[in-house]
Amino acid sequence: MSPFCISNDIQSSIRCSLRRLIREVFFSPVLYPPPLLQRQKGGTNTQYFVTGGAGFIGSFVVDRFAARNGVTVYDNLSTGREEFIAQHLGKPFFRFVKADLLDVARLYKEMRGHNSVWHIAANPDIRKGTESTMVDLEQNTIATYNALECARRNDVKTFVFSSTSTIYGRAKVLPTPEDYGPCLPISLYGASKLACEGLVSAYAELYGIKAWIYRFANIVGHRSTHGILYDLVQKLNKNRKVLEVLGDGRQMKSYMLVDECVDGMVYGFKHAKDRVNYFNLGAEDQITVKRIVEILLEEAHLKNVRVKYTGGESGWKGDVPRFLLSTKKMSKLGWKPKHTSQEAIREAAKIVVKEYLKKTESTWVPVVRQ
Amino acid sequence: MSPFCISNDIQSSIRCSLRRLIREVFFSPVLYPPPLLQRQKGGTNTQYFVTGGAGFIGSFVVDRFAARNGVTVYDNLSTGREEFIAQHLGKPFFRFVKADLLDVARLYKEMRGHNSVWHIAANPDIRKGTESTMVDLEQNTIATYNALECARRNDVKTFVFSSTSTIYGRAKVLPTPEDYGPCLPISLYGASKLACEGLVSAYAELYGIKAWIYRFANIVGHRSTHGILYDLVQKLNKNRKVLEVLGDGRQMKSYMLVDECVDGMVYGFKHAKDRVNYFNLGAEDQITVKRIVEILLEEAHLKNVRVKYTGGESGWKGDVPRFLLSTKKMSKLGWKPKHTSQEAIREAAKIVVKEYLKKTESTWVPVVRQ
């Protein structure tokens, strides 16, 4: 046995003991009385804890609950923005905690006294995971483990998790039902979300937590900070003459507006009764990237933009070029999406143009839609 | 923003920079030339890297390859034993590295120059994960991420992963085919193995590694260091009068002998041609816990042992009480298990009695089998 091994063993043992000590001390309920959130007049007793609550989808969840319940937003503002929850700041039934999910002692402390955890925080950028392979493991898998572990130790009763269509990988069945297998994701983002689903399922079973897993199509709309429309508008801000689009334009995916998505989540939360409830959330149809580009340019009133496709079936490594989620399970529960993918994209394009497209005098060509 | 937050941010940023620095330095190929393994006379050019190679299943994989190939065993001996690979120690084409998969710099360095990684190391104890929820995350999910990341950086071409039937959770279809969904594991062990499968699938797709995933039934036989037979014999060593058995005895599972399991793995490795190949490995039938106990007592020549069932459908929290894996996909590839579960258990019981049962004079009652 080399000295290197011994030293490693000792190191590992010390690390292990220290970790245990830290966990025991920090997880002590005596140190952390439940944070106080006042109950609203006519409100409910439920205290919601929303991770990523200052983010794109999370902030809509917060808007939905903040009217009648206590809400704590836990967000490190890595992609979330304080302005998305500005309307609630300072209210007595609302708390904003700027902190990281990897800071497990803080997470545990802040979660005390809550009944329901909505774990929406995640690395939202699929492409980032291919460049730095640790991002999804840390920000999705380990962060979700932390959220579940703190929920268990804080005796939280319900746990809602935002998953993704990418867990199915290149599904051979379209529309893909929730019971589809095998789940062989082709991106580290998809892999990490599949890992999280497994954790949610096991925690629910082992520790009596009731869980909801929602597998989202591409979600678009207000407050979006990533995604195809956002990316394309950023490109248009730099160059109004040539618009580079990833892939061959024939990728076909399903899109849903963010408020409709949150509507579905809340409906499922109220009506689904299993120990682990898992649902797809997406429109009933698909739309091609080519059509998305057309709609965006229409809504931006931009003519004379040359669209240049980079080619290839996928937009980037790990991109699932074609997907459509079955909506039957949600239908059976009594909820249906109201908009098609095309309608969602049209609406989101209007928003993204209004919110992000710079009005450059020189290239701004107002066009009357035909 | 509280001072606590700022301090956290700075901490996190320093941690991040340090981590990057460490990774850059340790992953440098200049620092680590490939370890030298001599090529055997008449042997192949393949250099196998077997994690957990001193363990129960891993050591059989090593036996299979060590005859004609270079083999490095990477094992921290947490459950593996040096005696399982004693027959190879000192040979020029064989290396044993006692180190941990969480020591990523070491892992990277030792893996250099290998073509094929067989990642068999894992926490083998499903029950342990319920007591300490971090065990499976660290020893399975993160360890597998490390193995894959080092394989990618070392330009390894093939990656074989040992998964488990527990990823299916309480499957509604028996025998369960490989394409079964949804995979909702009910133990943290199952959750972590599902996480690993996702990682293997994504790495294969993103970085051009060819991968094999084997989902094992319960594996039994020589060198077993855990499992029902091992546990029961340990109990018999303490008490020859009353044998406590977990559950109601009606759990029905599928069993396979370890050498047959490795035989199937090697066959699949040679014959399956997809980017990601995934197979069940188990017998075509099931056996009840009650019958296992009977067989063990027969093979131990023990009469007059009162068997006391603890009751309940499952043996422990997270135990899947009934499973049977479909063997059709392996059959189609041309490989079939040779033994039934009952035969495997009979054989394994003989071994475990011979290897582990103490011969206590006072209670030793030789019995002629009828």
XYZ file of C-alpha atoms in Angstrom:
740
model
C 0.000 0.000 0.000
C 1.568 3.276 -1.037
C 1.742 6.263 1.334
C -0.518 8.044 -1.157
C -3.288 5.557 -0.399
C -2.946 5.889 3.334
C -2.941 9.639 3.175
C -6.012 9.482 0.968
C -7.799 7.185 3.392
C -7.099 9.464 6.307
C -8.161 12.490 4.322
C -11.363 10.774 3.342
C -12.084 9.714 6.909
C -11.481 13.225 8.255
C -13.657 14.688 5.518
C -16.378 12.203 6.390
C -16.315 12.984 10.115
C -16.281 16.719 9.514
C -19.191 16.417 7.133
C -21.173 14.430 9.694
C -20.399 16.980 12.413
C -21.446 19.872 10.203
C -24.652 18.116 9.219
C -25.543 17.263 12.807
C -24.937 20.817 14.028
C -26.531 22.615 11.121
C -29.531 20.349 10.872
C -30.411 20.844 14.535
C -34.006 22.081 14.840
C -33.073 23.914 18.041
C -30.788 26.243 16.136
C -33.421 27.068 13.566
C -36.936 27.886 14.658
C -39.342 28.022 11.699
C -39.185 31.332 9.805
C -42.286 33.398 10.408
C -44.598 34.170 7.548
C -47.790 35.913 8.476
C -51.014 34.319 7.439
C -53.050 36.460 5.087
C -56.627 37.494 5.745
C -58.816 34.883 4.109
C -55.665 33.046 3.053
C -54.694 29.418 3.528
C -52.332 27.878 6.028
C -50.059 26.567 3.310
C -46.500 27.861 3.264
C -44.937 27.378 -0.163
C -41.201 27.153 -0.651
C -40.291 27.842 -4.285
C -36.711 27.161 -5.380
C -35.792 29.144 -8.467
C -38.781 31.314 -7.580
C -37.192 34.398 -9.139
C -36.687 32.563 -12.424
C -38.752 32.251 -15.578
C -41.229 29.520 -14.607
C -40.696 29.819 -10.839
C -41.791 33.454 -10.708
C -45.111 32.514 -12.330
C -45.605 29.826 -9.706
C -44.963 32.501 -7.085
C -47.486 34.893 -8.677
C -50.070 32.130 -8.514
C -49.564 31.394 -4.810
C -48.591 34.749 -3.348
C -52.159 36.031 -3.447
C -53.503 33.677 -0.779
C -50.575 31.853 0.829
C -47.231 32.346 2.487
C -44.441 32.072 -0.062
C -40.666 31.852 0.336
C -38.562 32.269 -2.782
C -35.145 30.591 -2.610
C -33.011 31.648 -5.560
C -29.325 32.415 -6.147
C -30.261 34.767 -9.020
C -27.854 32.939 -11.339
C -30.509 33.090 -14.046
C -33.452 34.426 -12.019
C -33.979 38.167 -11.624
C -35.168 40.132 -8.637
C -37.417 42.223 -10.913
C -39.548 39.130 -11.664
C -40.687 39.049 -8.028
C -40.493 42.799 -7.359
C -44.290 42.987 -7.068
C -44.173 40.818 -3.926
C -41.104 42.184 -2.130
C -41.876 43.784 1.214
C -45.214 42.043 1.673
C -45.522 40.366 5.098
C -46.469 36.954 3.701
C -43.553 36.892 1.296
C -39.854 36.172 1.812
C -37.030 36.262 -0.654
C -33.845 34.367 0.227
C -30.910 34.905 -2.085
C -28.956 31.712 -1.584
C -27.688 28.634 -3.367
C -29.184 25.146 -3.274
C -25.692 23.719 -2.773
C -25.570 25.584 0.552
C -27.479 22.796 2.279
C -27.319 24.192 5.822
C -28.883 27.453 4.676
C -31.463 25.598 2.580
C -32.467 23.452 5.534
C -32.816 26.455 7.793
C -34.859 28.505 5.349
C -37.187 25.619 4.511
C -38.335 25.133 8.092
C -42.055 25.590 8.678
C -43.091 25.108 5.046
C -45.626 22.504 3.923
C -44.994 22.393 0.203
C -41.762 22.600 -1.791
C -41.895 23.550 -5.474
C -38.446 22.756 -6.748
C -38.178 24.672 -10.021
C -34.524 25.784 -9.806
C -32.178 24.205 -12.355
C -29.510 24.956 -14.871
C -31.808 25.901 -17.762
C -29.193 25.748 -20.517
C -28.908 22.326 -22.151
C -25.903 23.346 -24.221
C -23.891 24.526 -21.222
C -23.824 20.964 -19.868
C -21.950 19.699 -22.899
C -19.168 22.234 -22.423
C -18.865 21.836 -18.668
C -20.051 18.359 -17.755
C -20.317 19.096 -14.027
C -22.956 21.844 -14.303
C -26.024 19.596 -14.563
C -24.730 17.158 -11.963
C -24.277 19.958 -9.445
C -27.122 22.314 -10.247
C -29.730 19.700 -11.049
C -28.934 16.302 -9.506
C -27.141 17.351 -6.319
C -29.319 20.446 -5.864
C -32.439 18.262 -6.094
C -30.976 15.781 -3.637
C -30.400 18.702 -1.243
C -33.946 19.966 -1.734
C -35.412 16.504 -1.081
C -33.197 15.832 1.907
C -34.100 19.168 3.510
C -37.783 18.546 2.717
C -37.606 15.173 4.451
C -35.831 16.568 7.504
C -38.282 19.472 7.668
C -41.248 17.118 7.424
C -42.540 18.724 4.225
C -45.632 16.939 2.931
C -45.672 17.726 -0.799
C -42.870 18.112 -3.329
C -43.352 19.374 -6.884
C -40.581 18.917 -9.409
C -40.113 20.437 -12.860
C -38.738 17.823 -15.237
C -38.391 17.804 -18.994
C -39.265 16.051 -22.226
C -35.526 15.492 -22.771
C -35.529 12.559 -20.313
C -37.133 10.481 -23.107
C -34.118 10.995 -25.396
C -34.915 10.139 -29.007
C -38.301 8.577 -28.283
C -39.541 6.096 -30.876
C -43.183 6.815 -30.039
C -44.707 10.231 -30.845
C -46.715 11.632 -29.120
C -44.679 10.165 -26.257
C -46.794 8.935 -23.333
C -45.609 9.257 -19.723
C -45.081 5.490 -19.468
C -42.665 5.413 -22.401
C -39.423 3.499 -22.050
C -36.494 3.224 -22.373
C -35.473 6.660 -21.124
C -32.056 7.139 -22.690
C -31.351 10.879 -22.596
C -28.863 12.278 -25.103
C -27.856 15.377 -23.118
C -26.385 15.744 -19.649
C -29.306 18.031 -18.871
C -31.746 15.220 -19.689
C -29.614 12.737 -17.748
C -29.622 14.941 -14.664
C -33.382 15.471 -14.795
C -33.897 11.699 -15.088
C -31.651 11.331 -12.037
C -33.818 13.859 -10.190
C -37.009 11.993 -11.110
C -35.542 8.820 -9.646
C -34.645 10.672 -6.451
C -38.108 12.233 -6.173
C -39.724 8.827 -6.685
C -37.526 7.105 -4.088
C -37.927 9.866 -1.490
C -41.692 9.824 -1.976
C -41.786 6.073 -1.428
C -39.310 5.901 1.450
C -40.287 8.944 3.462
C -43.999 9.398 2.765
C -43.741 12.615 0.750
C -46.395 13.113 -1.930
C -44.733 14.100 -5.195
C -45.529 15.631 -8.583
C -43.216 15.384 -11.568
C -43.995 17.574 -14.599
C -42.180 16.913 -17.849
C -42.254 20.160 -19.785
C -42.189 20.737 -23.504
C -40.361 23.960 -24.451
C -41.863 26.698 -22.319
C -42.029 30.235 -23.718
C -43.481 33.603 -22.776
C -42.945 36.543 -20.429
C -39.708 36.681 -18.376
C -38.016 34.061 -20.533
C -34.248 34.335 -20.232
C -33.262 31.609 -22.667
C -34.646 29.467 -25.495
C -34.894 29.800 -29.259
C -36.869 33.084 -29.458
C -34.633 34.766 -26.902
C -31.476 33.549 -28.678
C -32.700 34.647 -32.087
C -33.611 38.120 -30.840
C -30.151 38.492 -29.283
C -28.672 37.583 -32.653
C -30.938 40.095 -34.411
C -29.765 42.760 -31.978
C -26.234 42.169 -33.212
C -26.977 41.653 -36.881
C -30.141 42.685 -38.723
C -29.029 41.405 -42.098
C -28.138 37.766 -41.557
C -29.799 35.563 -38.960
C -27.918 32.375 -38.178
C -30.213 29.539 -37.061
C -28.842 26.300 -35.561
C -29.670 23.081 -37.419
C -31.436 22.635 -40.751
C -34.672 24.313 -39.640
C -36.640 21.062 -39.735
C -36.455 20.298 -36.014
C -40.048 19.864 -34.829
C -40.903 20.503 -31.209
C -43.789 21.338 -28.965
C -44.187 24.687 -27.185
C -46.315 25.986 -24.359
C -46.893 29.393 -22.796
C -45.522 29.743 -19.294
C -48.800 30.778 -17.617
C -50.568 27.826 -19.203
C -47.776 25.544 -17.985
C -48.143 26.819 -14.407
C -51.911 26.488 -14.753
C -51.430 22.780 -15.584
C -49.019 22.292 -12.682
C -51.440 23.797 -10.176
C -54.353 21.788 -11.613
C -52.371 18.547 -11.314
C -51.288 19.490 -7.798
C -54.911 19.877 -6.748
C -56.386 16.871 -8.529
C -53.814 14.051 -8.824
C -53.932 11.638 -5.914
C -51.095 9.123 -6.334
C -47.998 8.929 -4.175
C -45.914 9.911 -7.229
C -47.819 11.819 -9.915
C -46.050 12.319 -13.230
C -47.386 14.243 -16.195
C -46.286 15.635 -19.525
C -47.055 19.312 -20.045
C -46.990 20.515 -23.630
C -49.164 21.475 -26.583
C -50.884 18.849 -28.685
C -48.951 19.768 -31.814
C -45.448 20.550 -33.048
C -43.916 23.413 -34.941
C -40.742 23.527 -37.039
C -37.818 25.827 -36.343
C -38.307 27.262 -39.844
C -41.864 28.322 -38.989
C -40.722 29.785 -35.664
C -38.191 31.958 -37.483
C -40.899 33.141 -39.913
C -43.276 34.047 -37.082
C -40.544 35.881 -35.176
C -39.565 37.933 -38.209
C -43.239 38.739 -38.869
C -43.767 39.895 -35.304
C -40.526 41.878 -35.422
C -41.739 43.518 -38.647
C -38.424 42.630 -40.206
C -38.132 41.951 -43.883
C -34.915 41.482 -45.779
C -33.302 39.332 -43.114
C -31.366 36.505 -44.719
C -31.862 33.348 -42.666
C -28.801 31.113 -42.663
C -29.214 27.569 -41.333
C -26.080 25.974 -39.927
C -27.319 22.556 -41.133
C -27.581 19.180 -39.466
C -30.573 17.378 -38.019
C -29.949 18.719 -34.492
C -29.358 22.311 -33.437
C -26.512 21.304 -31.151
C -24.977 18.209 -29.561
C -27.585 16.679 -27.287
C -30.521 18.395 -28.999
C -33.533 16.099 -29.513
C -34.610 17.181 -33.018
C -38.199 15.934 -32.886
C -40.511 15.524 -29.946
C -44.177 15.635 -29.103
C -45.565 14.817 -25.686
C -48.789 12.914 -25.247
C -51.292 15.057 -23.356
C -53.746 12.213 -22.665
C -52.864 11.719 -19.010
C -53.518 15.370 -18.144
C -56.687 15.242 -20.285
C -57.935 12.295 -18.296
C -57.393 14.304 -15.125
C -59.551 17.050 -16.645
C -57.041 19.575 -17.946
C -56.160 20.445 -21.532
C -53.758 22.962 -23.065
C -55.625 25.883 -24.616
C -53.109 26.884 -27.253
C -51.335 25.167 -30.102
C -47.552 25.372 -30.393
C -48.001 27.877 -33.205
C -50.230 30.121 -31.058
C -47.800 29.874 -28.145
C -44.880 30.825 -30.384
C -46.819 33.743 -31.911
C -47.681 35.095 -28.469
C -44.159 34.560 -27.138
C -42.622 36.168 -30.226
C -44.690 39.310 -29.613
C -43.459 39.415 -26.030
C -39.819 38.763 -26.802
C -39.823 41.394 -29.554
C -41.370 43.930 -27.196
C -39.110 43.078 -24.279
C -35.755 42.405 -25.911
C -35.528 43.539 -29.545
C -33.579 46.784 -29.825
C -35.220 49.349 -32.048
C -32.304 50.229 -34.292
C -33.321 53.221 -36.424
C -31.139 52.286 -39.364
C -32.484 48.796 -39.892
C -35.941 49.106 -38.400
C -38.406 48.457 -41.204
C -42.026 48.489 -40.063
C -44.019 46.072 -42.172
C -47.791 45.730 -42.333
C -48.659 42.074 -41.898
C -50.478 40.566 -44.821
C -28.438 41.697 0.459
C -27.181 40.481 3.816
C -23.464 40.166 4.568
C -24.110 36.409 4.851
C -25.043 36.285 1.186
C -21.981 38.195 0.051
C -19.712 35.989 2.059
C -21.410 32.962 0.518
C -20.957 34.327 -2.979
C -17.287 34.940 -2.439
C -16.838 31.519 -0.902
C -18.583 29.916 -3.812
C -16.539 31.853 -6.335
C -13.251 30.926 -4.634
C -14.342 27.303 -4.439
C -15.198 27.370 -8.124
C -11.847 28.855 -9.168
C -9.906 26.434 -7.024
C -11.838 23.526 -8.435
C -11.106 24.659 -11.971
C -7.407 25.080 -11.176
C -7.214 21.623 -9.624
C -8.989 20.052 -12.581
C -6.775 21.782 -15.119
C -3.582 20.779 -13.333
C -4.582 17.238 -12.462
C -6.132 16.438 -15.795
C -3.025 17.461 -17.685
C -1.861 14.570 -19.897
C 1.715 15.834 -19.585
C 1.753 15.013 -15.900
C 0.484 11.509 -16.448
C 1.950 9.304 -19.135
C -0.068 6.137 -19.703
C 0.640 3.407 -17.139
C 2.519 0.546 -18.674
C 0.951 -2.866 -18.880
C 2.884 -5.458 -20.800
C 1.158 -7.212 -23.630
C 0.850 -10.933 -23.120
C 2.118 -13.476 -25.583
C -0.753 -14.290 -27.901
C -2.898 -11.789 -26.006
C -4.930 -8.870 -27.319
C -4.097 -5.192 -27.332
C -7.077 -4.366 -25.146
C -6.355 -2.816 -21.788
C -9.310 -3.259 -19.444
C -9.926 -0.951 -16.528
C -12.249 -2.598 -14.001
C -13.629 -0.435 -11.194
C -14.695 -2.518 -8.224
C -12.511 -5.234 -9.744
C -11.735 -6.719 -6.333
C -15.432 -7.022 -5.533
C -17.949 -9.807 -5.943
C -18.927 -9.393 -9.609
C -15.909 -7.286 -10.610
C -13.408 -9.973 -9.644
C -15.138 -12.459 -11.971
C -14.888 -9.923 -14.793
C -11.176 -9.678 -14.020
C -10.758 -13.467 -14.059
C -12.343 -13.517 -17.485
C -10.052 -10.878 -18.993
C -6.786 -11.390 -17.150
C -5.929 -14.482 -19.178
C -5.419 -12.689 -22.479
C -5.481 -8.923 -21.834
C -3.994 -6.187 -19.737
C -6.185 -5.512 -16.720
C -6.133 -2.740 -14.131
C -8.280 -3.183 -11.060
C -9.340 0.074 -9.398
C -10.940 -0.640 -6.044
C -11.000 1.049 -2.627
C -11.606 -2.333 -0.948
C -14.625 -0.929 0.896
C -16.500 -4.131 0.068
C -14.003 -5.762 -2.298
C -11.241 -7.992 -0.963
C -7.655 -8.352 -2.102
C -7.958 -12.151 -1.790
C -10.483 -12.183 -4.670
C -7.747 -11.034 -7.069
C -4.801 -12.673 -5.288
C -4.358 -15.097 -8.189
C -3.383 -12.203 -10.484
C -1.224 -10.064 -8.190
C 2.377 -9.756 -9.330
C 1.675 -10.727 -12.939
C 3.173 -8.236 -15.435
C -0.094 -7.665 -17.313
C -2.045 -6.946 -14.162
C -2.212 -3.865 -11.952
C -4.112 -3.333 -8.749
C -4.766 0.247 -7.667
C -6.248 0.693 -4.216
C -8.009 4.012 -4.560
C -11.404 5.650 -4.437
C -13.574 6.680 -7.394
C -14.218 10.002 -5.669
C -10.489 10.750 -5.993
C -10.953 11.954 -9.551
C -7.372 13.066 -10.175
C -6.064 9.636 -9.237
C -8.772 7.926 -11.277
C -7.927 9.995 -14.326
C -4.239 9.243 -13.983
C -4.683 5.491 -13.501
C -7.132 5.163 -16.388
C -4.723 6.527 -18.974
C -3.867 4.132 -21.785
C -6.902 1.873 -21.346
C -9.382 1.102 -24.123
C -12.279 -0.316 -22.180
C -13.750 0.657 -18.822
C -15.909 -1.838 -16.914
C -17.487 0.204 -14.186
C -18.717 -2.366 -11.669
C -17.938 -0.488 -8.421
C -20.964 0.633 -6.408
C -22.463 0.679 -2.979
C -23.963 -2.829 -3.048
C -26.217 -2.445 -0.008
C -29.705 -1.163 -0.864
C -30.688 -0.836 2.792
C -27.702 1.351 3.676
C -29.013 4.069 1.358
C -32.187 4.465 3.379
C -30.255 5.114 6.575
C -27.681 7.436 5.068
C -29.223 9.080 2.015
C -25.909 10.381 0.666
C -24.245 6.982 0.176
C -25.821 6.102 -3.172
C -25.487 9.632 -4.505
C -21.767 9.647 -3.778
C -20.743 6.056 -4.392
C -22.979 5.409 -7.377
C -24.063 8.627 -9.131
C -21.008 10.833 -8.555
C -18.579 7.908 -8.814
C -20.097 6.976 -12.187
C -19.899 10.576 -13.347
C -16.195 10.538 -12.415
C -15.635 7.253 -14.254
C -17.366 8.580 -17.390
C -15.611 11.928 -17.283
C -12.198 10.277 -16.920
C -13.085 7.830 -19.705
C -13.979 10.729 -22.000
C -10.806 12.652 -21.178
C -8.725 9.510 -21.640
C -10.364 8.770 -24.973
C -11.706 5.397 -23.832
C -13.771 3.705 -26.552
C -16.062 1.354 -24.646
C -17.811 1.665 -21.296
C -19.654 -1.177 -19.564
C -21.941 -0.386 -16.655
C -23.569 -2.693 -14.115
C -27.117 -1.535 -13.421
C -29.983 -3.210 -11.637
C -33.548 -4.447 -11.864
C -34.442 -1.957 -9.101
C -34.481 0.933 -11.599
C -37.913 -0.370 -12.714
C -39.382 0.154 -9.238
C -42.661 -1.746 -8.770
C -43.037 -2.703 -12.430
C -46.581 -3.437 -13.565
C -45.372 -5.805 -16.300
C -43.718 -9.124 -15.395
C -41.435 -10.347 -16.897
C -40.276 -6.723 -17.278
C -38.816 -5.931 -20.707
C -35.911 -3.502 -21.144
C -38.200 -0.919 -22.759
C -40.544 -0.795 -19.773
C -41.620 2.589 -18.464
C -42.105 4.485 -16.238
C -38.964 3.848 -14.239
C -39.929 5.021 -10.756
C -37.446 3.426 -8.356
C -38.487 2.997 -4.735
C -34.993 2.925 -3.216
C -32.171 5.450 -3.329
C -30.006 2.652 -4.699
C -32.388 2.215 -7.640
C -32.602 5.994 -8.080
C -28.826 6.325 -8.232
C -28.467 3.504 -10.762
C -31.143 5.133 -12.943
C -29.136 8.355 -12.675
C -26.026 6.467 -13.795
C -27.844 4.959 -16.776
C -28.858 8.450 -17.879
C -25.261 9.624 -17.578
C -23.923 6.622 -19.510
C -26.495 7.217 -22.259
C -25.718 10.938 -22.544
C -21.939 10.453 -22.510
C -22.223 7.768 -25.188
C -24.251 10.102 -27.381
C -22.256 13.271 -26.777
C -18.710 11.959 -26.802
C -18.839 8.926 -29.077
C -18.291 6.259 -26.424
C -19.916 2.867 -27.087
C -21.794 1.748 -23.994
C -23.316 -1.357 -22.431
C -25.806 -1.226 -19.574
C -26.642 -4.493 -17.793
C -29.576 -4.615 -15.432
C -28.928 -7.466 -13.036
C -31.360 -9.638 -11.155
C -30.020 -10.729 -7.750
C -26.572 -12.164 -8.362
C -25.322 -14.960 -6.120
C -22.371 -17.336 -5.875
C -18.687 -17.429 -4.943
C -17.150 -14.353 -3.270
C -20.549 -12.887 -2.429
C -20.246 -10.419 0.435
C -23.908 -9.503 0.800
C -27.405 -10.653 -0.165
C -30.014 -12.918 1.358
C -27.957 -16.144 1.608
C -24.987 -14.329 3.114
C -27.219 -12.485 5.603
C -29.042 -15.644 6.650
C -25.808 -17.552 7.202
C -24.478 -14.720 9.371
C -27.672 -14.968 11.409
C -27.295 -18.746 11.685
C -23.753 -18.238 12.936
C -25.164 -16.222 15.810
C -28.256 -18.292 16.487
C -28.916 -21.882 15.382
C -32.321 -22.139 16.973
C -34.308 -19.248 15.568
C -33.733 -17.763 12.120
C -35.276 -14.347 11.605
C -36.219 -13.666 7.966
C -37.221 -10.209 6.718
C -40.724 -9.881 5.244
C -43.482 -12.491 5.042
C -41.452 -14.955 2.973
C -43.600 -14.466 -0.112
C -41.285 -12.043 -1.888
C -40.570 -13.519 -5.334
C -37.387 -12.603 -7.119
C -35.065 -13.797 -9.811
C -31.516 -15.039 -9.138
C -28.455 -15.706 -11.250
C -25.030 -17.204 -10.593
C -22.191 -14.715 -10.827
C -20.159 -16.571 -13.462
C -23.228 -16.888 -15.654
C -23.880 -13.165 -15.202
C -20.344 -12.286 -16.308
C -20.717 -14.730 -19.184
C -23.768 -12.785 -20.370
C -21.962 -9.461 -19.993
C -19.022 -10.596 -22.087
C -21.327 -12.099 -24.711
C -23.284 -8.855 -24.995
C -20.040 -6.871 -25.133
C -18.892 -8.916 -28.109
C -22.164 -9.100 -30.026
C -24.306 -6.004 -29.403
C -23.671 -3.234 -31.894
C -25.713 -0.185 -30.866
C -24.299 3.042 -29.507
C -26.028 2.295 -26.170
C -26.756 -1.392 -25.539
C -28.977 -2.199 -22.587
C -29.924 -5.661 -21.395
C -31.572 -7.417 -18.498
C -29.532 -10.249 -16.991
C -31.471 -12.702 -14.848
C -33.009 -16.158 -14.783
C -36.267 -16.891 -16.561
C -38.100 -17.730 -13.349
C -38.621 -16.526 -9.796
C -38.235 -18.091 -6.408
C -39.833 -17.155 -3.086
C -37.889 -16.186 0.007
C -39.583 -19.087 1.807
C -38.138 -21.579 -0.699
C -34.692 -19.949 -0.456
C -34.732 -20.445 3.299
C -35.732 -24.102 2.862
C -32.925 -24.722 0.364
C -30.350 -23.020 2.582
C -31.347 -25.086 5.602
C -31.211 -28.254 3.504
C -27.746 -27.436 2.225
C -26.620 -26.505 5.741
C -27.974 -29.850 6.972
C -29.832 -27.982 9.680
C -33.055 -29.284 11.060
C -34.913 -27.889 14.040
C -34.322 -24.273 13.080
C -37.447 -22.245 13.793
C -37.938 -19.736 10.950
C -39.476 -16.494 12.132
C -40.767 -14.112 9.463
C -40.838 -10.437 10.449
C -43.951 -9.964 8.271
C -44.891 -7.380 5.686
C -44.888 -7.577 1.901
C -41.356 -6.123 1.617
C -38.232 -7.201 3.453
C -37.238 -3.611 4.156
C -38.105 -0.080 3.077
C -37.301 0.247 -0.605
C -37.397 -3.511 -1.254
C -39.201 -4.454 -4.482
C -41.106 -7.547 -3.308
C -41.717 -9.114 -6.714
C -39.688 -8.893 -9.880
C -38.880 -10.910 -12.944
C -36.789 -9.617 -15.832
C -37.618 -10.446 -19.413
C -34.717 -12.321 -20.997
C -35.976 -11.968 -24.578
C -33.562 -9.252 -25.665
C -30.495 -11.299 -24.664
C -32.111 -14.378 -26.238
C -32.502 -12.515 -29.498
C -28.802 -11.686 -29.388
C -28.093 -15.410 -28.981
C -27.512 -15.843 -25.267
C -29.675 -17.584 -22.678
C -29.257 -18.195 -18.958
C -28.466 -21.850 -18.266
C -29.881 -22.106 -14.755
C -33.197 -21.448 -13.109
C -33.395 -19.248 -10.026
C -33.862 -22.372 -7.940
C -30.712 -23.992 -9.371
C -28.739 -20.792 -8.843
C -29.894 -20.562 -5.245
C -29.100 -24.255 -4.602
C -25.577 -23.809 -5.978
C -25.026 -20.528 -4.121
C -26.360 -22.020 -0.879
C -23.779 -24.811 -1.101
C -21.037 -22.245 -1.582
C -22.151 -19.908 1.161
C -22.529 -22.792 3.618
C -19.047 -24.023 2.759
C -17.443 -20.580 2.866
C -19.212 -18.859 5.733
C -21.233 -21.208 7.966
C -19.404 -21.899 11.197
C -19.405 -25.549 12.182
C -20.629 -25.299 15.738
C -20.306 -28.732 17.393
C -23.222 -28.312 19.735
C -25.875 -27.517 17.135
C -24.397 -29.194 14.083
C -26.894 -31.827 12.951
C -25.866 -33.634 9.775
C -28.955 -34.608 7.813
C -29.230 -36.945 4.844
C -31.174 -35.180 2.115
C -34.321 -36.987 1.090
